[in-house]
Every structure is written in C-alpha cells, then in structure tokens.
PDB file of C-alpha atoms and ligand atoms in Angstrom:
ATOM      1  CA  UNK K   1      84.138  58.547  95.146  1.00 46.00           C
ATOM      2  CA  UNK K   2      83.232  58.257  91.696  1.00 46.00           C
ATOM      3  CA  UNK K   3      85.520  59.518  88.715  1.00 77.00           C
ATOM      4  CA  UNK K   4      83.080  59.195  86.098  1.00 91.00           C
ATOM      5  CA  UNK K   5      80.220  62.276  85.679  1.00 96.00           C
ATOM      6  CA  UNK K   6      76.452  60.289  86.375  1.00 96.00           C
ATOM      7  CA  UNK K   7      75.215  63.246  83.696  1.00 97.00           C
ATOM      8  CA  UNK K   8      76.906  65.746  81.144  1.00 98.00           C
ATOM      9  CA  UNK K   9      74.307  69.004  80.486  1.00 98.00           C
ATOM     10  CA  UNK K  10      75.266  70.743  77.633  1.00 98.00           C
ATOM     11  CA  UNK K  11      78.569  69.787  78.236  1.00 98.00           C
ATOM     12  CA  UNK K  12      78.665  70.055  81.924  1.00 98.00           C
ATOM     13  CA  UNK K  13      79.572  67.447  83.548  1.00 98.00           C
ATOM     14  CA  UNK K  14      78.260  66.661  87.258  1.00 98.00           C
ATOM     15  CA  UNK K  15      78.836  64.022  89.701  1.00 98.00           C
ATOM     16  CA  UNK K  16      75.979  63.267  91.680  1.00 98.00           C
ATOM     17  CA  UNK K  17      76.209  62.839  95.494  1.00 98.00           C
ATOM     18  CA  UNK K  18      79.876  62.649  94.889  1.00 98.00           C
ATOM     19  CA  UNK K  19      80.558  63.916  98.438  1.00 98.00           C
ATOM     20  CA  UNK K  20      78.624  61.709 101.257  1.00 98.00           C
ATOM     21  CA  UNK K  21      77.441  63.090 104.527  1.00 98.00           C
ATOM     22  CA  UNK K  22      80.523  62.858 106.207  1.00 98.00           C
ATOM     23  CA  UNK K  23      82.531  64.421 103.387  1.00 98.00           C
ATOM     24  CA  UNK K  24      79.997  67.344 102.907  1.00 98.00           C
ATOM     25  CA  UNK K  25      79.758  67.926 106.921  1.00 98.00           C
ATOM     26  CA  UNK K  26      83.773  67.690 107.128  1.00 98.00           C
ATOM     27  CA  UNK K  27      83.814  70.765 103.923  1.00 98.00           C
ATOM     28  CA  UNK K  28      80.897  72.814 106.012  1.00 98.00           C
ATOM     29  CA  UNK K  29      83.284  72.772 109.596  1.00 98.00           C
ATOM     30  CA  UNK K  30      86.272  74.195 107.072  1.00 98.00           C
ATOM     31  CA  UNK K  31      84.119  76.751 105.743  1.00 98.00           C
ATOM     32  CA  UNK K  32      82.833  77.854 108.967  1.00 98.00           C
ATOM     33  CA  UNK K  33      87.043  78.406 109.619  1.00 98.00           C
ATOM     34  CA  UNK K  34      87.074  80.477 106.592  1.00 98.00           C
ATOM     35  CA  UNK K  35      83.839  82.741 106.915  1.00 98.00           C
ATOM     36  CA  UNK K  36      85.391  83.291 110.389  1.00 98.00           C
ATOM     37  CA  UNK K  37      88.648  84.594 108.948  1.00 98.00           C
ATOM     38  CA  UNK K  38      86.884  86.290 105.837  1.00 98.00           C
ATOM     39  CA  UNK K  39      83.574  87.157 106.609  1.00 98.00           C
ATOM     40  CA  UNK K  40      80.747  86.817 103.590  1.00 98.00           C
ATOM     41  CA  UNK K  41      79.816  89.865 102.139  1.00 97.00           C
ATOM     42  CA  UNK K  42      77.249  91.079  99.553  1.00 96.00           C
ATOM     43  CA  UNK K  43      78.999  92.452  96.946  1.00 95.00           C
ATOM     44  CA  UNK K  44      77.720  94.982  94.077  1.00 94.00           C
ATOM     45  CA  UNK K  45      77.266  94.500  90.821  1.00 90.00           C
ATOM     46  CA  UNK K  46      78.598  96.411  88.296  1.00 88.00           C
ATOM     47  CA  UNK K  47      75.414  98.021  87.846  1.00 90.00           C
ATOM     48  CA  UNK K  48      75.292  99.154  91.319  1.00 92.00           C
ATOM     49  CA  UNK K  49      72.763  96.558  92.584  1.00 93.00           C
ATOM     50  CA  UNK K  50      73.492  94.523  95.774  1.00 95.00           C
ATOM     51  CA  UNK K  51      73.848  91.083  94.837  1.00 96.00           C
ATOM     52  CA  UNK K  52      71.351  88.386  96.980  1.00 97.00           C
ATOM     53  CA  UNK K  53      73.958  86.176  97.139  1.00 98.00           C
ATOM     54  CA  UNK K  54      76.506  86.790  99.897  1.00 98.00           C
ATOM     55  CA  UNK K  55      79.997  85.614  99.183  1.00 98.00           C
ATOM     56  CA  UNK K  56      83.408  85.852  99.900  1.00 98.00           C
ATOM     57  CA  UNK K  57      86.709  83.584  99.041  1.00 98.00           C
ATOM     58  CA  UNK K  58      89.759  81.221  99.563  1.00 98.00           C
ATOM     59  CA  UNK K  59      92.501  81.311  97.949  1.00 98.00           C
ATOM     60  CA  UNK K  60      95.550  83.428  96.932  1.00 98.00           C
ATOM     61  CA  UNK K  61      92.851  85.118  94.692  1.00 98.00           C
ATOM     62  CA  UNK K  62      89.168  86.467  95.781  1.00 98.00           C
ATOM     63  CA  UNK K  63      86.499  87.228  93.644  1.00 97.00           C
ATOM     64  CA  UNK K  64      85.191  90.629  93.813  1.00 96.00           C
ATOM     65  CA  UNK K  65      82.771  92.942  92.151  1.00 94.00           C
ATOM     66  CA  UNK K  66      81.533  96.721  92.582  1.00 94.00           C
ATOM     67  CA  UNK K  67      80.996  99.044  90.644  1.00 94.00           C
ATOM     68  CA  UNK K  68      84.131  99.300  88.506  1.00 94.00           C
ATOM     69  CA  UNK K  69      82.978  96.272  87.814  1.00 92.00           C
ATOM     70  CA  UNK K  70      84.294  92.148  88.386  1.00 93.00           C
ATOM     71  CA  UNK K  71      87.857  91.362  88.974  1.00 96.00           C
ATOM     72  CA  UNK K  72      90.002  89.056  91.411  1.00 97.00           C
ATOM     73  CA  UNK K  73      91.728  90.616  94.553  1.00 97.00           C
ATOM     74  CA  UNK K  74      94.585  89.756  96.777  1.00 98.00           C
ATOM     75  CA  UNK K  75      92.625  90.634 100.133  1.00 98.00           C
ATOM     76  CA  UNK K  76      89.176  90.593 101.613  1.00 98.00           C
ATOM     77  CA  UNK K  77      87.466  94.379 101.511  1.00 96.00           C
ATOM     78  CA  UNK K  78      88.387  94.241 105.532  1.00 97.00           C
ATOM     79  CA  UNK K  79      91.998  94.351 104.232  1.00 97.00           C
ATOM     80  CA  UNK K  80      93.016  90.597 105.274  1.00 97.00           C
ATOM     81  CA  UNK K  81      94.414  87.744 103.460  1.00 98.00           C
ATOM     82  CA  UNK K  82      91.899  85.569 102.181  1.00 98.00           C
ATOM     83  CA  UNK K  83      92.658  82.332 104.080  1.00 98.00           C
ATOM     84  CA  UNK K  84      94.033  79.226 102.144  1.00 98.00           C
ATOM     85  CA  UNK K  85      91.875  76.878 100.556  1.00 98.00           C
ATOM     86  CA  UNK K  86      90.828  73.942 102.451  1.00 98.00           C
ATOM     87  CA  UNK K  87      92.880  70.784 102.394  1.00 98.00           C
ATOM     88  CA  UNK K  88      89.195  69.073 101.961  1.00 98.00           C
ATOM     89  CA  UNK K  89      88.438  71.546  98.626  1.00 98.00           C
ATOM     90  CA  UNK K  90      91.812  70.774  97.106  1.00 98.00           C
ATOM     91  CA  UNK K  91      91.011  67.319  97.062  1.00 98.00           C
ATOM     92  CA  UNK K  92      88.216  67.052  95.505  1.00 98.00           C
ATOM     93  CA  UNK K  93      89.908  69.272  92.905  1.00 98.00           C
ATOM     94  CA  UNK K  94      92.839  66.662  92.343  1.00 98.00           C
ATOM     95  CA  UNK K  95      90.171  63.363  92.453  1.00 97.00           C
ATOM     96  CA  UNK K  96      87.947  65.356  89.806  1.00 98.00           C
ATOM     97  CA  UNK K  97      90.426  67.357  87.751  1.00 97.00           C
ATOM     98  CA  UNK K  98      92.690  65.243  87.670  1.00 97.00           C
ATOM     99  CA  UNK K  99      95.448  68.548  87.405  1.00 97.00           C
ATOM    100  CA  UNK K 100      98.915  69.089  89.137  1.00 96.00           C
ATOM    101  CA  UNK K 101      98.209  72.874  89.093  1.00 98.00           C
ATOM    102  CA  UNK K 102      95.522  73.896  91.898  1.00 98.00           C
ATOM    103  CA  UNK K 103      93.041  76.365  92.290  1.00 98.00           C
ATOM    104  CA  UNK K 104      94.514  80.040  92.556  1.00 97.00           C
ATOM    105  CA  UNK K 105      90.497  81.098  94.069  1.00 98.00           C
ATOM    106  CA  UNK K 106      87.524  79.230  96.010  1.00 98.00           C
ATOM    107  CA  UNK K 107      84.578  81.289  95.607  1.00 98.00           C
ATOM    108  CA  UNK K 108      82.277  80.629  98.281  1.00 98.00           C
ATOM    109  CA  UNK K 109      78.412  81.540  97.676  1.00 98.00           C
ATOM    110  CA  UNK K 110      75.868  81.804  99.971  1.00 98.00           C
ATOM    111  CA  UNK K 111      72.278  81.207  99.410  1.00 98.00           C
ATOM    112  CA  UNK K 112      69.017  82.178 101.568  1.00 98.00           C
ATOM    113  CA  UNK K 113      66.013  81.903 100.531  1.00 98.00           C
ATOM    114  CA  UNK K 114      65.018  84.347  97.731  1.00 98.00           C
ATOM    115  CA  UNK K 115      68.638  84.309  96.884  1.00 98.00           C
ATOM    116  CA  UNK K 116      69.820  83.886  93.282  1.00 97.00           C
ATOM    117  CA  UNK K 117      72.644  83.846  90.639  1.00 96.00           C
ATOM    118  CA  UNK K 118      71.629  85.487  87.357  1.00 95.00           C
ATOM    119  CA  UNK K 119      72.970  84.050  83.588  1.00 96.00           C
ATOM    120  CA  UNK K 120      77.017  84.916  83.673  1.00 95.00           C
ATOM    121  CA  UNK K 121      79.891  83.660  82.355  1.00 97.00           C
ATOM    122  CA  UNK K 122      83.085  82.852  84.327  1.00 96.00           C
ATOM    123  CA  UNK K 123      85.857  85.139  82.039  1.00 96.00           C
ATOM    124  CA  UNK K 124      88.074  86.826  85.061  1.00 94.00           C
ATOM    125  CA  UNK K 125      90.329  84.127  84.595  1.00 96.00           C
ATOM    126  CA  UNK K 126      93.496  84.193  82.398  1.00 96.00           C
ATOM    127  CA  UNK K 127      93.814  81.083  80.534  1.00 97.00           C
ATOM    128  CA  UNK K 128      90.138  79.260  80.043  1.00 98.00           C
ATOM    129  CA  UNK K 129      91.843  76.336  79.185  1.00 98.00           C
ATOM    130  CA  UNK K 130      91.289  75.608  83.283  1.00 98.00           C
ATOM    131  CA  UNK K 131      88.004  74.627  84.069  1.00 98.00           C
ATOM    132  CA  UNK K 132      86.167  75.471  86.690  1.00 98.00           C
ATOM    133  CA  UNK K 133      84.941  72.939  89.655  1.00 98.00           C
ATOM    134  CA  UNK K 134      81.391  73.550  91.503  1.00 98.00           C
ATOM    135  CA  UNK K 135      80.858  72.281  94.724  1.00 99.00           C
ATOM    136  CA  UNK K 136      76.740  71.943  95.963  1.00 99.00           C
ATOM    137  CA  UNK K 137      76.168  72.107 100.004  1.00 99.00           C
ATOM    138  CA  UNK K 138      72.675  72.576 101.554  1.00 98.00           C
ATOM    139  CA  UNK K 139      69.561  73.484 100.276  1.00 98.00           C
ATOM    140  CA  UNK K 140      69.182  72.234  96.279  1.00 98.00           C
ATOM    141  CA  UNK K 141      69.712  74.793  93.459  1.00 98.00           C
ATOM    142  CA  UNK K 142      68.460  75.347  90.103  1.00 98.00           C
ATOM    143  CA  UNK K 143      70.976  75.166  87.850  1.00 98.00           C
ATOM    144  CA  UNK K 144      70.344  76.969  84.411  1.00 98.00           C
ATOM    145  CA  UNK K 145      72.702  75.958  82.242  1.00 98.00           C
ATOM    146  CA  UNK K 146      72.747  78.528  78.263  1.00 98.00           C
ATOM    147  CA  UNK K 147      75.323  79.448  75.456  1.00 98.00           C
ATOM    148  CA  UNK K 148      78.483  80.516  74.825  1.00 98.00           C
ATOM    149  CA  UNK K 149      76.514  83.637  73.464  1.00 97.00           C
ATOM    150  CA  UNK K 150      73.868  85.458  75.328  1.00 95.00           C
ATOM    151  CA  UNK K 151      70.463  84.366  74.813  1.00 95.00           C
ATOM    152  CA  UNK K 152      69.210  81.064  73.089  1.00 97.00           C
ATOM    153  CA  UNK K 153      67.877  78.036  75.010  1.00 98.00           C
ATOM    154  CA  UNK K 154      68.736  77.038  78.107  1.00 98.00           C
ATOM    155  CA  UNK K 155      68.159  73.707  80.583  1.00 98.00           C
ATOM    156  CA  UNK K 156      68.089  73.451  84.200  1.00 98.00           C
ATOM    157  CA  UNK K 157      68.982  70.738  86.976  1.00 98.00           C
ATOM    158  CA  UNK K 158      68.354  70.403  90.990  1.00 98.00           C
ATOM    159  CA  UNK K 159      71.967  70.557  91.967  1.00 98.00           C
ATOM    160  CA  UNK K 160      72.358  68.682  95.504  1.00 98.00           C
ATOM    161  CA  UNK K 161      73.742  68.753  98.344  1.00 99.00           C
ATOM    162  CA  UNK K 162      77.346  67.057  97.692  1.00 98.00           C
ATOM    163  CA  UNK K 163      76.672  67.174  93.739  1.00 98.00           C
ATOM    164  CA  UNK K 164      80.110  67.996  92.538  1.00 98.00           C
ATOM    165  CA  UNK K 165      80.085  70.053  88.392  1.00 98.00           C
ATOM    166  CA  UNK K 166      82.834  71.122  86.219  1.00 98.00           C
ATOM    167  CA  UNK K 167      82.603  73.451  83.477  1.00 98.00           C
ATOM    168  CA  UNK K 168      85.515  72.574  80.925  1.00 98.00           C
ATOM    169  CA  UNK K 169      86.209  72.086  77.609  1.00 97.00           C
ATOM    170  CA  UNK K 170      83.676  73.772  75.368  1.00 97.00           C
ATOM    171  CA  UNK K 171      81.814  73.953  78.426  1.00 98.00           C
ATOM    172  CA  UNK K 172      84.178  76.590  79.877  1.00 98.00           C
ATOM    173  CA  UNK K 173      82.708  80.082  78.789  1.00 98.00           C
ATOM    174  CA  UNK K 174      78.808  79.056  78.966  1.00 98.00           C
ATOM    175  CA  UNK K 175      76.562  81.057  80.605  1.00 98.00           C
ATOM    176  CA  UNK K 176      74.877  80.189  83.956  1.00 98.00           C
ATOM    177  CA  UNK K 177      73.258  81.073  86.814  1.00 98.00           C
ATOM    178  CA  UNK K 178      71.238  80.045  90.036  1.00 98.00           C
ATOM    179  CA  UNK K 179      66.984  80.776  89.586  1.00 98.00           C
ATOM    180  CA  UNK K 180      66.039  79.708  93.181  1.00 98.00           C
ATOM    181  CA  UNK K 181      67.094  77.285  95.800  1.00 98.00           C
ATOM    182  CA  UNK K 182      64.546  74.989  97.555  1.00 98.00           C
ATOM    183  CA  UNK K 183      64.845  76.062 101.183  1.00 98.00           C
ATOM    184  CA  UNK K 184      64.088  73.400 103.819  1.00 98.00           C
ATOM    185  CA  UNK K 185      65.707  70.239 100.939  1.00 98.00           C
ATOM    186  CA  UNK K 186      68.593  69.877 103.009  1.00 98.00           C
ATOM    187  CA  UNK K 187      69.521  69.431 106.819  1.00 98.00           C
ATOM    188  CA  UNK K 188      73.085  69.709 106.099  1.00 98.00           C
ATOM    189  CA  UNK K 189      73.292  73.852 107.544  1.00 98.00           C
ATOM    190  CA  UNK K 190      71.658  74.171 110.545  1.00 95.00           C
ATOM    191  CA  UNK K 191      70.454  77.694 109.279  1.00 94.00           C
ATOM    192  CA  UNK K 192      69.351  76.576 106.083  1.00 98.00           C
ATOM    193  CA  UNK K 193      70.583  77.490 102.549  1.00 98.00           C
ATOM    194  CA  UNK K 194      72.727  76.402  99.789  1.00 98.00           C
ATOM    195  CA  UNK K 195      76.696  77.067  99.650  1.00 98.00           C
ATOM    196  CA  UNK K 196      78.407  77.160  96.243  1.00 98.00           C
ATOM    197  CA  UNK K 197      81.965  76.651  96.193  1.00 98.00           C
ATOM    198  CA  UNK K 198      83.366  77.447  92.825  1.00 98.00           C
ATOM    199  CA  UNK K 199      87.053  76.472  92.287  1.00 98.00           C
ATOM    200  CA  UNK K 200      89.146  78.386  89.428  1.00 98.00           C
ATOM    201  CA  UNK K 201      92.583  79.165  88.225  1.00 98.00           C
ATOM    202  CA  UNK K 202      93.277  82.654  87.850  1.00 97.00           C
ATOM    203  CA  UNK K 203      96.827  83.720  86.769  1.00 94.00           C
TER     204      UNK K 203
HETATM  205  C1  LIG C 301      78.608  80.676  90.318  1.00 74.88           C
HETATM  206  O1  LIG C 301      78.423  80.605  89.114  1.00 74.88           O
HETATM  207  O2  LIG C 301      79.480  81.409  90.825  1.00 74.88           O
HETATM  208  C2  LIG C 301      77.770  79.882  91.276  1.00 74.88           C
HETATM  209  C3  LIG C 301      77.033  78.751  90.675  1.00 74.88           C
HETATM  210  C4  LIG C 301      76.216  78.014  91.703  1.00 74.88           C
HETATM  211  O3  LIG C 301      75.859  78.582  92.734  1.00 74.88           O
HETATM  212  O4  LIG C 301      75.893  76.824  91.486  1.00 74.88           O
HETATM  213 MN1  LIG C 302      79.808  81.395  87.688  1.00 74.88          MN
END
C-alpha cells in the first residue's frame, strides 16, 4: 500500500489501485455481511425522486434521505442497527487518514447500469474539518469533480476498481457526483456494478 496520492484533481487526492485483488475481494465478502444485516435501499430525494443508486450504511451513523430531506440516522428504515464498520474499511481509513478518530458512517453505494450520482456536496457532517474517504469496487465510475459553489467548470476521472479518494482540506465541501459507470470493466462482482464506500465523521 501506497501512502502517497498517484494524482490530486482539483484538490482531490486519489490513490490508484491502492487496494489489490485480494484486498478488494476480502472488502466485497464484508459487505456482502453488511447488505445481509442492512439491506440496500433506494432512497428519495428530497425532491421526491427515487434515487438510481441503491444504498444503505455502516456505522453508528447511516445516511438517509426522503423527502424532509438528507440527514444521518441511528437505524436502518427496517428499524435495525446499522452493523459496525468493517475491520477491513477502518483500515484503510487509518493507512490513508492517517487519524486516531474513525469514521462515525460508511456509506455504501450501489451502482447498476444506468445508475448515477448527480453534482452534491457532502455537508451532513458536523465539523468539515474531517475529510471524507472514497472507496471504488467493481465496474469503473466517472468521477466529476466542480466547485465549492454550484456551477463553474468541472473535470472528470475513471475511478477503479480498488482506487481509494479523499476529499479534504479545501477539497472538503466540493461538489461531485457519479455520470455513468462502465458496466462489464470489472469482474470483481459477480453481478456486475460499481460499489462506493464513502467514509465520514459525523458528530
Ligand atoms: C458519493 O458521493 O456519495 C459517492 C461518490 C462515488 O460513488 O464515487
Ligand atoms: Mn458525496
């Protein structure tokens, strides 16, 4: 493992094929444990659309979004605990980070094909001084990368499967989102697809 980003995007950094096969197929069986005790969901947006992307979370937080709009929450909409974050997550969260204090949430996003993330910032948290850890599995994703402001230019990248990106720094509150994946890039998920695992610290 590397501790050095191979490419900073408007202040992104990201760590190409940071995680190798084994790493990334070790993450997937943990996941597979957590979808099992928190099944993914497609959540609403605040606008009352479903969202494409079906999610759901580990973590003493979980992200959540309907119409009265985005917020954290202590269970899963079935009423369980969302299960703790994997052992595997957490450490690429210390080897990265570099941070005693650990993730509060691991947001877990699901991508078929047709699915997508549009421009957003990451402002649920409480103190933005945290930043937030992106973890690439399956299919690749287009990465659109913007401003601190809505609007203005943006860039994109392939994210990979096993690319590893934090958003910190002045890099914290930009806007981003997912445009497509590439369906059929990746053999890592036997069903196809991308996962997302974003990492954050919410109280
Ligand atoms: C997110 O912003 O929650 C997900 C980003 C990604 O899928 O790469
Ligand atoms: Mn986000």
């Amino acid at each position: 493992m590397s501790t050095a980003p191979s490419l900073t995007l408007r202040g992104v950094e990201i760590y190409q094929h940071f995680l190798d096969r084994a790493a990334q197929q070790a993450l997937v069986d943990d996941l597979r444990a957590v979808q099992r005790a928190a099944p993914l969901f497609s959540p609403e947006t605040r606008f009352g659309q479903k969202m494409s992307v079906q999610m759901t979370s580990a973590g003493k937080y979980g992200w959540f979004s309907d119409r009265r709009g985005y917020r954290y929450e202590r269970r899963h909409p079935s009423g369980v605990d969302w299960p703790p974050i994997p052992e595997s997550v957490l450490a690429i969260w210390r080897a990265v980070t570099g941070l005693d204090r650990l993730p509060d949430c691991c947001l877990v996003n699901f991508y078929r094909e047709g699915a997508r993330m549009g421009l957003h910032q990451d402002r649920d948290e409480a103190d933005f001084g945290y930043p937030v850890l992106s973890v690439s599995l399956g299919d690749d994703g287009l990465f659109r990368i913007g401003n601190e402001t809505r609007g203005g230019k943006t860039e994109s990248i392939w994210l990979q499967s096993g690319d590893v990106a934090v958003m910190g720094g002045a890099a914290r509150l930009l806007h981003h989102g997912v445009d497509r994946i590439r369906p059929g890039s990746s053999t890592l998920l036997a069903q196809g697809g991308r996962i997302n695992l974003t990492c954050r610290v919410v109280d």
